[in-house]
């Protein structure tokens, strides 16, 4: 089942906070960073207002160059304590909207609202609510991307800044990514971009259609990673760090496998591994999901929720086997995975005989 993920990113964050604090700065080019020292400063620009961006100024640029481009801009030192306070309040608003929430920097966060809304229309309502609340409470604007994956949502939030809202419905992900430059994919920086250009790849669509094995030759494991991202495949989850919401294990076969006996055996192994990490963390579970990626990278997940909490390894084996069985039909499979979720919060557990044997 496809997910609904929001990526929220504040617009010109430090500069907007400064403009909010001193309304006389509204509409002016504001540069936040180190002291320009009349053009002799040696530090960099942290960020700048959209008015300053019109002069070509941007984050990371030497402050001396910014000064050359626009000496009349308002230059302010970084007031981290202030930005952190505002950030904390903004994140509180966001956290209240989703069970699955993850702050990834001072001004951005992911929300997986698959459980809070039923469709993308509902998601747009949530996004608009977020915008209104942040505007009313903090006087700031943000840009939001909505998509079925984290990586597409992040790219989407950046496309229509400031105060943007970009929605990418599940059946539109590939088409959405297709014309964009590869640089927009996370993990593809200037260096990788150059290498890809050498291969004749400029857009994400071109990358998605390129030969995967050749990418692996050039980039190693990351070749497969970027290939999948370009297809719009990204199953990374929105998870607050430090909070365990699920335990999972997966395995990619060295060669694609069609033999169901071998596949059931592999699934049993994975079940054993995932059970071990469940034990280490002291959780029980209620939901078992399996992930099956076929040789052509088509990926399926199937899940079943039990009517009771359990820690039983045989239940993991049995349920995952049943869930995966529809895919063990001779078709070649590249990857298998098992995830346990709906974890029991009570870490105190009954010791079973099996625990003595294993520990
Ligand atoms: P960003 O979200 O990358 O930038 P931004 O919010 O200023 O502008 P945009 O509207 O394009 O999102 O970063 C958030 C804050 O992090 C930014 O306000 C300042 C800080 N920052 C730095 O200090 N140095 C940097 O190089 C970058 C990119 C950001
Ligand atoms: Mg930002």
Coordinates of N, CA and C and ligand atoms in Angstrom, one line a residue, residues 9-10 107 161, ligand 2:
X9 N 9.7 22.2 4.8 CA 11.0 22.9 4.9 C 10.7 24.4 5.0
X10 N 11.2 25.1 6.1 CA 11.0 26.5 6.3 C 11.7 27.3 5.2
X107 N 15.3 23.2 10.3 CA 14.1 23.7 9.7 C 13.4 22.8 8.8
X161 N 9.5 27.0 -4.0 CA 9.8 27.8 -2.9 C 9.7 29.3 -3.3
Ligands
LIG2 MG1 14.7 25.8 4.5

